[in-house]
Amino acid sequence: MTSPAQPKVGDPLVLPYSRIVGQATLQLALEISYVEPAVGGVLATGQRGTAKSTTVRAFGRMVSGRLPVTLPIGATEDRIVGGWSVEDLVDGRTVWKAGLLEEVGGEKEPGTTDEAGGRKIPGMLYIDEVNLLEDHLVNIILDAAATGILTVQRDGVKKENVKVAFNLVGTMNPEEGSLRPQLLDRFGLVIPVRAASEANLRSQVLTEVLDFEQQVIELGGKVGALYRDDNKRYLQLENARQRLDDVAVPPGIIEIAGRIAELFDVEGHRGELAMLRAARALAAIRNSPAITPKLLAEVTPMALIHRRATSDSGRLRSWSIEDDSLLAACLGDVAPAAS
Amino acid sequence: MLSCLALDSRLGGVLFIDLRPDLLQRLATWLNDSLAGPDGSHDIVTLGAADTDEDLWWRVSPQNVTPMGFRPTPGPLIDAPGAPPKTIIVPDLARAGLAVTRAATVLIGSWVGVADRHGMHAEWAPGSRWLSACARSDLPRLSPHLLDRFPMRVDARDLSRQPFDPKAVRKCLETAGDEPLMPVLPAPMPVRRWSSQRRPPTLSPEAIDLVTDLIGATTAPHRRDLALARTARAIAAWEVADVVDEDHVRAAARLMGLPVGAADDNAVPTPLPTPQPASAVAEEVVIPQSSNATSASSTATSATAEARSERPEVKPSTVPVAERKPTGAGPSVRLAATALPPGRAALIEPEKTLYPENDDTSIAEYASLRRPWQRVGSPSQRRGTIIGAEPTRQLADIAVVPTMLEAAKFQSVRHHLTIRPSDLRRHRRQPLPDTALVLMIDHSCRRDWNFTAALSPYLRWAYTQRSAVSLIELGHRETEAELRAIRRRLGGTLDPGLDTALGRHPGRATPLAAGLDLAIQEMRLYLRNLPIRPEGSWLVVVSDGRGNIPLEASQRNLRPTAVNRAGIDDAVTVAADAARLPAVRVVILAPPSLAHYRDLPFALADAMGGIVARTEPSHDG
């Protein structure tokens, strides 16, 4: 197991993941999604200037050694599904350039091959300001995400059954409008993000960011050492991935998940599955041999907050103290999961 | 402020409030000269209302090799590796195009920029500095998301007020220009040489605590804390200090128009230094050879933690920036930013005026960074926001970049660059609304009347037609300008702003004439700028006609001492302009029962060439 590559001189830098302050819940959700990709993607929604993008980019850099594949605002369709490489065409060569959905790639599951129908472990496709994404692009992404198959018919080229495996990780500011329910449902976990409110935390944010900027200047761009703690965390997450299959799912825990979903009026069964998968990943991260009601309670808000009934506007209902009480009552003597 | 921005790219940009438009270019030139590369290369990019994604991210340029052709090249927002940073100016942020505001939102202060368009990909660390201007009255309308990208704001009204100088005026008359009346800026600061030879100063634990104290609000975005800290650090760097102390933070807060404390509110603003010829100031700029800084940045965290447990009481300093002595090794550079003090208005109520998004009652345009909602329009429409490109066989509204890129793909195959009909692409545009609803609500007439039912037929019409909708409000308790009417352009009838308006409480002042004036002007703008079809516009006025603020009082924002009938008469006079609007249907929605002045709604309707509609009295409050 090796650490991801370090940034080279001139590469765009982001704050190391291990130096992010005050975003523990978002970090936990990203880690859960990495350890158990079947959970689905992560959506961070919250007010401006709360380091949502920084956290996601830092996480992507930690686990892959490069910045995450990003679908930027204003991207065109050809860059999403693929198209001719314009630079090559200008020089008279015909080279197909894979789109971002293919570029995300994903890892092959160990011991499997494409021919044997082996599936891929989904990669991470980061969509910055996901609620500003154009509707027709959302449709393309939804189709590919739902089927795992990308079909391209453009510029005289037909590519069928291109396997794609990606988890969406999005950040958005709800002041600019909400997401379509279909897209919201593609995110396994949703985290409402707030700015750190305690003075001590705010000071710590400042210290970490300014120290990092200073150290980058001092090291003249040779910044590998600044990411040492990231590598440690990465190895811990890799170990958690290895342990994932060994985490036991006690029979009663599935019933509890079902009861919770019923209690919060969750449609369909994706909610229970997301809860159980997230709890299993959390158990692997915490080195717990089995899913416990407490672990289940901890992941419930992030797995269900967007799956509860809401108004037509799509505005997320916040997770309240009453929701905590309901959850606690459902779990008996289990402590509340969120405040 | 500009010196700080020049020194630290992470500060991103500065927003000037009420800046004279012609000064922005001068400030940009100054900043750009400070940022210029060793060969003096520099680049100022101006963005505005007409810029589209095609202009900003990737372009096509002619190539100077055989065979001649075109090649995709990075647009102005993509920073080339090793190139000196650009200065990007947006002369009016409130009127900048959607593509510009969205680009600003994703690039300013970001660690990474990414562009993926038309088969091209780029990823870079944004280093461009953004300078933008905006009128104070427009500020609350802007998206808080966009405003967040400009934590550094300057009240620039005073920059426009130069002392009267008859000699300068005479010189202007002789030269046929206005250069002599322009404020003189100091010599550019050579940032490149300066920053390459010094390590940035470290923030002391006390300075960090003061930053969080000054920003104060527990919900304020971290970007503002960071901007204040970075500005303080830049000030300390220019002063050759090794450590950023509390005075640097206070100086930075004054530059940003943030309140520094009670004692400081009475302090004299940093004086505007006497303008000096560029050459004279340039001699003061001395580059230090080395720094004897010893404070290791890695110790800052632990030191901060220790100091935090015994945080000293915040005692604002009244030492002006200009009087501060350098605290570090080497000679200091006089901070050019002191030439740009915050205006006097900033000292009165600085945070509120410069940071309207802090105020929960301010209402920004709803979802202003999103593409406009879908409307049905003629396929041949040639106006409206560009939302992409599509194949075409006609030469109208050609999208140049996609067309050239399409042709460029095949230039080698065709042996030279030829644009064939199959290459033609035109802009795919968001259709413009062809109907309009201007709704003027006088809340002061709604004492016991719920007018939502009376409005609903017009709102339903506007919804089904996907009309352009404007709301003019007056006479409610929640307004800060009770003598004036406030205009808001809504995203449609589903805009939450409309819902908010329907729930307001009546106030006492009724600036009806000002409201009608604004409503008529708004309708006129719609008729001029949109392809409004005949009978496709409604001007709906909810009022009992009892204006009590004369037009002049509203215009001057002065409470009248005696009104009599002036408020009513002015309203009727202004209303007459509506009758001259072509094909606009006017309706006055009046309360069901009026104890006094029952004829006023009819007088208004007569003047406007409209009708009065009255609903049955409702008993639901």
mmCIF file with all atom_site columns, N, CA and C in Angstrom, chain A residues 13 47-49 72 74-76 78-79 89-92 97 129 131 134 155 173 176 178 196 200 202-203 207 211 213-214 218, chain B residues 71 102 111 114 116-119 143-145 199-200 208 218-220 222 225 230 233 297 301 308 368-371 409 412:
data_model
loop_
_atom_site.group_PDB
_atom_site.id
_atom_site.type_symbol
_atom_site.label_atom_id
_atom_site.label_alt_id
_atom_site.label_comp_id
_atom_site.label_asym_id
_atom_site.label_entity_id
_atom_site.label_seq_id
_atom_site.pdbx_PDB_ins_code
_atom_site.Cartn_x
_atom_site.Cartn_y
_atom_site.Cartn_z
_atom_site.occupancy
_atom_site.B_iso_or_equiv
_atom_site.pdbx_formal_charge
_atom_site.auth_seq_id
_atom_site.auth_comp_id
_atom_site.auth_asym_id
_atom_site.auth_atom_id
_atom_site.pdbx_PDB_model_num
ATOM 1   N N  . LEU A 1 13  ? -2.145  24.228 -5.359  1.00 0.00 ? 13  LEU A N  1
ATOM 2   C CA . LEU A 1 13  ? -2.102  23.626 -4.026  1.00 0.00 ? 13  LEU A CA 1
ATOM 3   C C  . LEU A 1 13  ? -3.415  23.843 -3.303  1.00 0.00 ? 13  LEU A C  1
ATOM 4   N N  . GLN A 1 47  ? -23.734 27.845 3.863   1.00 0.00 ? 47  GLN A N  1
ATOM 5   C CA . GLN A 1 47  ? -23.493 29.232 3.528   1.00 0.00 ? 47  GLN A CA 1
ATOM 6   C C  . GLN A 1 47  ? -22.097 29.403 2.925   1.00 0.00 ? 47  GLN A C  1
ATOM 7   N N  . ARG A 1 48  ? -21.931 30.546 2.305   1.00 0.00 ? 48  ARG A N  1
ATOM 8   C CA . ARG A 1 48  ? -20.690 30.855 1.608   1.00 0.00 ? 48  ARG A CA 1
ATOM 9   C C  . ARG A 1 48  ? -19.515 30.942 2.588   1.00 0.00 ? 48  ARG A C  1
ATOM 10  N N  . GLY A 1 49  ? -18.322 30.668 2.039   1.00 0.00 ? 49  GLY A N  1
ATOM 11  C CA . GLY A 1 49  ? -17.111 30.894 2.824   1.00 0.00 ? 49  GLY A CA 1
ATOM 12  C C  . GLY A 1 49  ? -16.947 29.969 4.003   1.00 0.00 ? 49  GLY A C  1
ATOM 13  N N  . PRO A 1 72  ? -16.485 21.833 -13.737 1.00 0.00 ? 72  PRO A N  1
ATOM 14  C CA . PRO A 1 72  ? -16.566 23.248 -13.362 1.00 0.00 ? 72  PRO A CA 1
ATOM 15  C C  . PRO A 1 72  ? -17.835 23.901 -13.872 1.00 0.00 ? 72  PRO A C  1
ATOM 16  N N  . GLY A 1 74  ? -19.985 26.107 -16.099 1.00 0.00 ? 74  GLY A N  1
ATOM 17  C CA . GLY A 1 74  ? -19.803 26.500 -17.506 1.00 0.00 ? 74  GLY A CA 1
ATOM 18  C C  . GLY A 1 74  ? -19.208 25.413 -18.369 1.00 0.00 ? 74  GLY A C  1
ATOM 19  N N  . ALA A 1 75  ? -19.063 24.187 -17.847 1.00 0.00 ? 75  ALA A N  1
ATOM 20  C CA . ALA A 1 75  ? -18.500 23.108 -18.677 1.00 0.00 ? 75  ALA A CA 1
ATOM 21  C C  . ALA A 1 75  ? -19.458 22.798 -19.831 1.00 0.00 ? 75  ALA A C  1
ATOM 22  N N  . THR A 1 76  ? -18.884 22.399 -20.966 1.00 0.00 ? 76  THR A N  1
ATOM 23  C CA . THR A 1 76  ? -19.738 22.055 -22.112 1.00 0.00 ? 76  THR A CA 1
ATOM 24  C C  . THR A 1 76  ? -19.938 20.544 -22.172 1.00 0.00 ? 76  THR A C  1
ATOM 25  N N  . ASP A 1 78  ? -19.438 18.295 -24.429 1.00 0.00 ? 78  ASP A N  1
ATOM 26  C CA . ASP A 1 78  ? -18.402 17.427 -24.977 1.00 0.00 ? 78  ASP A CA 1
ATOM 27  C C  . ASP A 1 78  ? -17.355 17.078 -23.934 1.00 0.00 ? 78  ASP A C  1
ATOM 28  N N  . ARG A 1 79  ? -17.125 17.966 -22.976 1.00 0.00 ? 79  ARG A N  1
ATOM 29  C CA . ARG A 1 79  ? -16.139 17.662 -21.951 1.00 0.00 ? 79  ARG A CA 1
ATOM 30  C C  . ARG A 1 79  ? -16.705 16.685 -20.919 1.00 0.00 ? 79  ARG A C  1
ATOM 31  N N  . LEU A 1 89  ? -6.979  17.456 -33.511 1.00 0.00 ? 89  LEU A N  1
ATOM 32  C CA . LEU A 1 89  ? -7.655  17.640 -34.801 1.00 0.00 ? 89  LEU A CA 1
ATOM 33  C C  . LEU A 1 89  ? -7.058  18.810 -35.570 1.00 0.00 ? 89  LEU A C  1
ATOM 34  N N  . VAL A 1 90  ? -6.713  19.850 -34.852 1.00 0.00 ? 90  VAL A N  1
ATOM 35  C CA . VAL A 1 90  ? -6.113  21.013 -35.507 1.00 0.00 ? 90  VAL A CA 1
ATOM 36  C C  . VAL A 1 90  ? -4.824  20.604 -36.214 1.00 0.00 ? 90  VAL A C  1
ATOM 37  N N  . ASP A 1 91  ? -4.118  19.623 -35.610 1.00 0.00 ? 91  ASP A N  1
ATOM 38  C CA . ASP A 1 91  ? -2.874  19.156 -36.220 1.00 0.00 ? 91  ASP A CA 1
ATOM 39  C C  . ASP A 1 91  ? -3.100  18.000 -37.192 1.00 0.00 ? 91  ASP A C  1
ATOM 40  N N  . GLY A 1 92  ? -4.353  17.687 -37.459 1.00 0.00 ? 92  GLY A N  1
ATOM 41  C CA . GLY A 1 92  ? -4.642  16.676 -38.468 1.00 0.00 ? 92  GLY A CA 1
ATOM 42  C C  . GLY A 1 92  ? -4.737  15.267 -37.932 1.00 0.00 ? 92  GLY A C  1
ATOM 43  N N  . LYS A 1 97  ? -11.038 12.172 -27.095 1.00 0.00 ? 97  LYS A N  1
ATOM 44  C CA . LYS A 1 97  ? -10.678 12.625 -25.741 1.00 0.00 ? 97  LYS A CA 1
ATOM 45  C C  . LYS A 1 97  ? -11.822 12.257 -24.806 1.00 0.00 ? 97  LYS A C  1
ATOM 46  N N  . GLU A 1 129 ? -20.376 24.137 -6.963  1.00 0.00 ? 129 GLU A N  1
ATOM 47  C CA . GLU A 1 129 ? -21.621 24.891 -7.163  1.00 0.00 ? 129 GLU A CA 1
ATOM 48  C C  . GLU A 1 129 ? -22.617 24.041 -7.955  1.00 0.00 ? 129 GLU A C  1
ATOM 49  N N  . ASN A 1 131 ? -25.615 23.351 -7.694  1.00 0.00 ? 131 ASN A N  1
ATOM 50  C CA . ASN A 1 131 ? -26.969 23.865 -7.982  1.00 0.00 ? 131 ASN A CA 1
ATOM 51  C C  . ASN A 1 131 ? -26.959 24.914 -9.105  1.00 0.00 ? 131 ASN A C  1
ATOM 52  N N  . GLU A 1 134 ? -26.098 23.433 -15.375 1.00 0.00 ? 134 GLU A N  1
ATOM 53  C CA . GLU A 1 134 ? -27.173 23.517 -16.356 1.00 0.00 ? 134 GLU A CA 1
ATOM 54  C C  . GLU A 1 134 ? -28.010 22.238 -16.359 1.00 0.00 ? 134 GLU A C  1
ATOM 55  N N  . ASP A 1 155 ? -20.508 14.029 -33.029 1.00 0.00 ? 155 ASP A N  1
ATOM 56  C CA . ASP A 1 155 ? -19.392 14.257 -33.954 1.00 0.00 ? 155 ASP A CA 1
ATOM 57  C C  . ASP A 1 155 ? -19.115 13.037 -34.828 1.00 0.00 ? 155 ASP A C  1
ATOM 58  N N  . ASN A 1 173 ? -24.299 26.403 -2.413  1.00 0.00 ? 173 ASN A N  1
ATOM 59  C CA . ASN A 1 173 ? -24.773 27.419 -1.499  1.00 0.00 ? 173 ASN A CA 1
ATOM 60  C C  . ASN A 1 173 ? -26.280 27.552 -1.726  1.00 0.00 ? 173 ASN A C  1
ATOM 61  N N  . GLU A 1 176 ? -28.477 30.197 -3.637  1.00 0.00 ? 176 GLU A N  1
ATOM 62  C CA . GLU A 1 176 ? -28.643 30.293 -5.090  1.00 0.00 ? 176 GLU A CA 1
ATOM 63  C C  . GLU A 1 176 ? -29.663 29.297 -5.618  1.00 0.00 ? 176 GLU A C  1
ATOM 64  N N  . SER A 1 178 ? -32.229 25.570 -4.857  1.00 0.00 ? 178 SER A N  1
ATOM 65  C CA . SER A 1 178 ? -32.048 24.198 -4.385  1.00 0.00 ? 178 SER A CA 1
ATOM 66  C C  . SER A 1 178 ? -31.844 23.250 -5.566  1.00 0.00 ? 178 SER A C  1
ATOM 67  N N  . ALA A 1 196 ? -17.515 27.894 11.428  1.00 0.00 ? 196 ALA A N  1
ATOM 68  C CA . ALA A 1 196 ? -17.222 27.681 12.842  1.00 0.00 ? 196 ALA A CA 1
ATOM 69  C C  . ALA A 1 196 ? -17.647 28.928 13.607  1.00 0.00 ? 196 ALA A C  1
ATOM 70  N N  . ASN A 1 200 ? -12.412 30.316 19.360  1.00 0.00 ? 200 ASN A N  1
ATOM 71  C CA . ASN A 1 200 ? -11.204 29.485 19.340  1.00 0.00 ? 200 ASN A CA 1
ATOM 72  C C  . ASN A 1 200 ? -11.058 28.750 18.019  1.00 0.00 ? 200 ASN A C  1
ATOM 73  N N  . ARG A 1 202 ? -12.374 29.627 15.149  1.00 0.00 ? 202 ARG A N  1
ATOM 74  C CA . ARG A 1 202 ? -12.088 30.604 14.077  1.00 0.00 ? 202 ARG A CA 1
ATOM 75  C C  . ARG A 1 202 ? -10.610 30.972 14.091  1.00 0.00 ? 202 ARG A C  1
ATOM 76  N N  . SER A 1 203 ? -10.075 31.145 15.278  1.00 0.00 ? 203 SER A N  1
ATOM 77  C CA . SER A 1 203 ? -8.646  31.463 15.376  1.00 0.00 ? 203 SER A CA 1
ATOM 78  C C  . SER A 1 203 ? -7.810  30.321 14.816  1.00 0.00 ? 203 SER A C  1
ATOM 79  N N  . THR A 1 207 ? -5.063  30.352 11.852  1.00 0.00 ? 207 THR A N  1
ATOM 80  C CA . THR A 1 207 ? -3.687  29.926 12.087  1.00 0.00 ? 207 THR A CA 1
ATOM 81  C C  . THR A 1 207 ? -3.266  28.867 11.079  1.00 0.00 ? 207 THR A C  1
ATOM 82  N N  . ASP A 1 211 ? -0.462  29.746 8.331   1.00 0.00 ? 211 ASP A N  1
ATOM 83  C CA . ASP A 1 211 ? 0.779   28.971 8.493   1.00 0.00 ? 211 ASP A CA 1
ATOM 84  C C  . ASP A 1 211 ? 1.107   28.219 7.216   1.00 0.00 ? 211 ASP A C  1
ATOM 85  N N  . GLU A 1 213 ? 0.162   28.876 4.141   1.00 0.00 ? 213 GLU A N  1
ATOM 86  C CA . GLU A 1 213 ? 0.600   29.782 3.069   1.00 0.00 ? 213 GLU A CA 1
ATOM 87  C C  . GLU A 1 213 ? 2.064   30.190 3.278   1.00 0.00 ? 213 GLU A C  1
ATOM 88  N N  . GLN A 1 214 ? 2.393   30.435 4.528   1.00 0.00 ? 214 GLN A N  1
ATOM 89  C CA . GLN A 1 214 ? 3.753   30.867 4.823   1.00 0.00 ? 214 GLN A CA 1
ATOM 90  C C  . GLN A 1 214 ? 4.758   29.745 4.537   1.00 0.00 ? 214 GLN A C  1
ATOM 91  N N  . GLU A 1 218 ? 8.046   29.496 2.135   1.00 0.00 ? 218 GLU A N  1
ATOM 92  C CA . GLU A 1 218 ? 9.368   29.166 2.677   1.00 0.00 ? 218 GLU A CA 1
ATOM 93  C C  . GLU A 1 218 ? 9.990   27.952 1.991   1.00 0.00 ? 218 GLU A C  1
ATOM 94  N N  . ARG B 2 71  ? -6.355  28.123 -33.831 1.00 0.00 ? 71  ARG B N  1
ATOM 95  C CA . ARG B 2 71  ? -6.000  27.225 -32.750 1.00 0.00 ? 71  ARG B CA 1
ATOM 96  C C  . ARG B 2 71  ? -6.717  27.695 -31.483 1.00 0.00 ? 71  ARG B C  1
ATOM 97  N N  . ARG B 2 102 ? -20.616 34.544 -12.460 1.00 0.00 ? 102 ARG B N  1
ATOM 98  C CA . ARG B 2 102 ? -20.375 33.133 -12.118 1.00 0.00 ? 102 ARG B CA 1
ATOM 99  C C  . ARG B 2 102 ? -18.878 32.840 -12.091 1.00 0.00 ? 102 ARG B C  1
ATOM 100 N N  . TRP B 2 111 ? -8.465  28.183 -4.453  1.00 0.00 ? 111 TRP B N  1
ATOM 101 C CA . TRP B 2 111 ? -7.129  27.586 -4.566  1.00 0.00 ? 111 TRP B CA 1
ATOM 102 C C  . TRP B 2 111 ? -6.899  27.068 -5.981  1.00 0.00 ? 111 TRP B C  1
ATOM 103 N N  . VAL B 2 114 ? -10.626 25.664 -12.692 1.00 0.00 ? 114 VAL B N  1
ATOM 104 C CA . VAL B 2 114 ? -10.775 24.574 -13.664 1.00 0.00 ? 114 VAL B CA 1
ATOM 105 C C  . VAL B 2 114 ? -11.689 25.054 -14.775 1.00 0.00 ? 114 VAL B C  1
ATOM 106 N N  . ASP B 2 116 ? -13.407 23.536 -18.463 1.00 0.00 ? 116 ASP B N  1
ATOM 107 C CA . ASP B 2 116 ? -13.601 22.441 -19.417 1.00 0.00 ? 116 ASP B CA 1
ATOM 108 C C  . ASP B 2 116 ? -14.645 22.854 -20.422 1.00 0.00 ? 116 ASP B C  1
ATOM 109 N N  . ARG B 2 117 ? -14.207 23.279 -21.577 1.00 0.00 ? 117 ARG B N  1
ATOM 110 C CA . ARG B 2 117 ? -15.155 23.715 -22.608 1.00 0.00 ? 117 ARG B CA 1
ATOM 111 C C  . ARG B 2 117 ? -14.617 23.347 -23.982 1.00 0.00 ? 117 ARG B C  1
ATOM 112 N N  . HIS B 2 118 ? -15.528 22.967 -24.846 1.00 0.00 ? 118 HIS B N  1
ATOM 113 C CA . HIS B 2 118 ? -15.201 22.731 -26.253 1.00 0.00 ? 118 HIS B CA 1
ATOM 114 C C  . HIS B 2 118 ? -13.949 21.873 -26.430 1.00 0.00 ? 118 HIS B C  1
ATOM 115 N N  . GLY B 2 119 ? -13.904 20.777 -25.729 1.00 0.00 ? 119 GLY B N  1
ATOM 116 C CA . GLY B 2 119 ? -12.799 19.843 -25.910 1.00 0.00 ? 119 GLY B CA 1
ATOM 117 C C  . GLY B 2 119 ? -11.505 20.267 -25.261 1.00 0.00 ? 119 GLY B C  1
ATOM 118 N N  . SER B 2 143 ? -25.997 39.156 -5.241  1.00 0.00 ? 143 SER B N  1
ATOM 119 C CA . SER B 2 143 ? -26.019 37.858 -4.578  1.00 0.00 ? 143 SER B CA 1
ATOM 120 C C  . SER B 2 143 ? -25.035 37.865 -3.418  1.00 0.00 ? 143 SER B C  1
ATOM 121 N N  . PRO B 2 144 ? -25.466 37.446 -2.221  1.00 0.00 ? 144 PRO B N  1
ATOM 122 C CA . PRO B 2 144 ? -24.525 37.358 -1.097  1.00 0.00 ? 144 PRO B CA 1
ATOM 123 C C  . PRO B 2 144 ? -23.362 36.433 -1.424  1.00 0.00 ? 144 PRO B C  1
ATOM 124 N N  . HIS B 2 145 ? -23.621 35.456 -2.253  1.00 0.00 ? 145 HIS B N  1
ATOM 125 C CA . HIS B 2 145 ? -22.583 34.525 -2.674  1.00 0.00 ? 145 HIS B CA 1
ATOM 126 C C  . HIS B 2 145 ? -21.487 35.263 -3.442  1.00 0.00 ? 145 HIS B C  1
ATOM 127 N N  . ARG B 2 199 ? 10.357  36.683 3.578   1.00 0.00 ? 199 ARG B N  1
ATOM 128 C CA . ARG B 2 199 ? 9.336   35.737 4.004   1.00 0.00 ? 199 ARG B CA 1
ATOM 129 C C  . ARG B 2 199 ? 8.216   36.540 4.652   1.00 0.00 ? 199 ARG B C  1
ATOM 130 N N  . PRO B 2 200 ? 6.985   36.117 4.504   1.00 0.00 ? 200 PRO B N  1
ATOM 131 C CA . PRO B 2 200 ? 5.893   36.899 5.074   1.00 0.00 ? 200 PRO B CA 1
ATOM 132 C C  . PRO B 2 200 ? 5.932   36.881 6.590   1.00 0.00 ? 200 PRO B C  1
ATOM 133 N N  . ILE B 2 208 ? -4.244  37.331 15.919  1.00 0.00 ? 208 ILE B N  1
ATOM 134 C CA . ILE B 2 208 ? -5.252  36.364 15.442  1.00 0.00 ? 208 ILE B CA 1
ATOM 135 C C  . ILE B 2 208 ? -6.531  36.496 16.260  1.00 0.00 ? 208 ILE B C  1
ATOM 136 N N  . THR B 2 218 ? -20.659 35.468 14.661  1.00 0.00 ? 218 THR B N  1
ATOM 137 C CA . THR B 2 218 ? -20.283 34.060 14.706  1.00 0.00 ? 218 THR B CA 1
ATOM 138 C C  . THR B 2 218 ? -20.641 33.333 13.419  1.00 0.00 ? 218 THR B C  1
ATOM 139 N N  . THR B 2 219 ? -21.502 33.956 12.633  1.00 0.00 ? 219 THR B N  1
ATOM 140 C CA . THR B 2 219 ? -21.889 33.282 11.397  1.00 0.00 ? 219 THR B CA 1
ATOM 141 C C  . THR B 2 219 ? -21.181 33.861 10.175  1.00 0.00 ? 219 THR B C  1
ATOM 142 N N  . ALA B 2 220 ? -20.293 34.822 10.396  1.00 0.00 ? 220 ALA B N  1
ATOM 143 C CA . ALA B 2 220 ? -19.605 35.437 9.259   1.00 0.00 ? 220 ALA B CA 1
ATOM 144 C C  . ALA B 2 220 ? -18.755 34.389 8.561   1.00 0.00 ? 220 ALA B C  1
ATOM 145 N N  . HIS B 2 222 ? -15.698 32.473 6.858   1.00 0.00 ? 222 HIS B N  1
ATOM 146 C CA . HIS B 2 222 ? -14.272 32.487 7.205   1.00 0.00 ? 222 HIS B CA 1
ATOM 147 C C  . HIS B 2 222 ? -13.472 33.354 6.258   1.00 0.00 ? 222 HIS B C  1
ATOM 148 N N  . ASP B 2 225 ? -12.600 36.652 7.800   1.00 0.00 ? 225 ASP B N  1
ATOM 149 C CA . ASP B 2 225 ? -11.509 36.566 8.787   1.00 0.00 ? 225 ASP B CA 1
ATOM 150 C C  . ASP B 2 225 ? -10.164 36.515 8.062   1.00 0.00 ? 225 ASP B C  1
ATOM 151 N N  . ARG B 2 230 ? -4.997  38.493 6.207   1.00 0.00 ? 230 ARG B N  1
ATOM 152 C CA . ARG B 2 230 ? -4.039  38.630 5.104   1.00 0.00 ? 230 ARG B CA 1
ATOM 153 C C  . ARG B 2 230 ? -3.715  40.088 4.840   1.00 0.00 ? 230 ARG B C  1
ATOM 154 N N  . ARG B 2 233 ? -1.369  41.150 7.396   1.00 0.00 ? 233 ARG B N  1
ATOM 155 C CA . ARG B 2 233 ? -0.049  40.589 7.117   1.00 0.00 ? 233 ARG B CA 1
ATOM 156 C C  . ARG B 2 233 ? 0.645   41.377 6.017   1.00 0.00 ? 233 ARG B C  1
ATOM 157 N N  . SER B 2 297 ? 7.100   29.780 11.830  1.00 0.00 ? 297 SER B N  1
ATOM 158 C CA . SER B 2 297 ? 5.656   29.757 11.684  1.00 0.00 ? 297 SER B CA 1
ATOM 159 C C  . SER B 2 297 ? 5.041   28.527 12.317  1.00 0.00 ? 297 SER B C  1
ATOM 160 N N  . THR B 2 301 ? 0.887   27.878 15.996  1.00 0.00 ? 301 THR B N  1
ATOM 161 C CA . THR B 2 301 ? -0.319  27.205 16.461  1.00 0.00 ? 301 THR B CA 1
ATOM 162 C C  . THR B 2 301 ? -0.298  27.017 17.966  1.00 0.00 ? 301 THR B C  1
ATOM 163 N N  . ARG B 2 308 ? -4.558  31.942 23.872  1.00 0.00 ? 308 ARG B N  1
ATOM 164 C CA . ARG B 2 308 ? -6.011  31.974 23.834  1.00 0.00 ? 308 ARG B CA 1
ATOM 165 C C  . ARG B 2 308 ? -6.601  31.803 25.225  1.00 0.00 ? 308 ARG B C  1
ATOM 166 N N  . SER B 2 368 ? -29.527 34.707 -8.347  1.00 0.00 ? 368 SER B N  1
ATOM 167 C CA . SER B 2 368 ? -29.054 35.539 -9.451  1.00 0.00 ? 368 SER B CA 1
ATOM 168 C C  . SER B 2 368 ? -27.881 34.932 -10.202 1.00 0.00 ? 368 SER B C  1
ATOM 169 N N  . LEU B 2 369 ? -27.283 33.878 -9.669  1.00 0.00 ? 369 LEU B N  1
ATOM 170 C CA . LEU B 2 369 ? -26.173 33.260 -10.393 1.00 0.00 ? 369 LEU B CA 1
ATOM 171 C C  . LEU B 2 369 ? -26.634 32.078 -11.242 1.00 0.00 ? 369 LEU B C  1
ATOM 172 N N  . ARG B 2 370 ? -27.931 31.803 -11.214 1.00 0.00 ? 370 ARG B N  1
ATOM 173 C CA . ARG B 2 370 ? -28.453 30.705 -12.034 1.00 0.00 ? 370 ARG B CA 1
ATOM 174 C C  . ARG B 2 370 ? -28.875 31.223 -13.394 1.00 0.00 ? 370 ARG B C  1
ATOM 175 N N  . ARG B 2 371 ? -28.861 30.310 -14.367 1.00 0.00 ? 371 ARG B N  1
ATOM 176 C CA . ARG B 2 371 ? -29.404 30.668 -15.667 1.00 0.00 ? 371 ARG B CA 1
ATOM 177 C C  . ARG B 2 371 ? -30.878 30.992 -15.506 1.00 0.00 ? 371 ARG B C  1
ATOM 178 N N  . LYS B 2 409 ? -11.267 21.840 -36.494 1.00 0.00 ? 409 LYS B N  1
ATOM 179 C CA . LYS B 2 409 ? -11.064 20.398 -36.359 1.00 0.00 ? 409 LYS B CA 1
ATOM 180 C C  . LYS B 2 409 ? -10.630 19.777 -37.689 1.00 0.00 ? 409 LYS B C  1
ATOM 181 N N  . SER B 2 412 ? -6.858  20.347 -41.278 1.00 0.00 ? 412 SER B N  1
ATOM 182 C CA . SER B 2 412 ? -5.814  19.540 -41.909 1.00 0.00 ? 412 SER B CA 1
ATOM 183 C C  . SER B 2 412 ? -6.407  18.617 -42.964 1.00 0.00 ? 412 SER B C  1
#
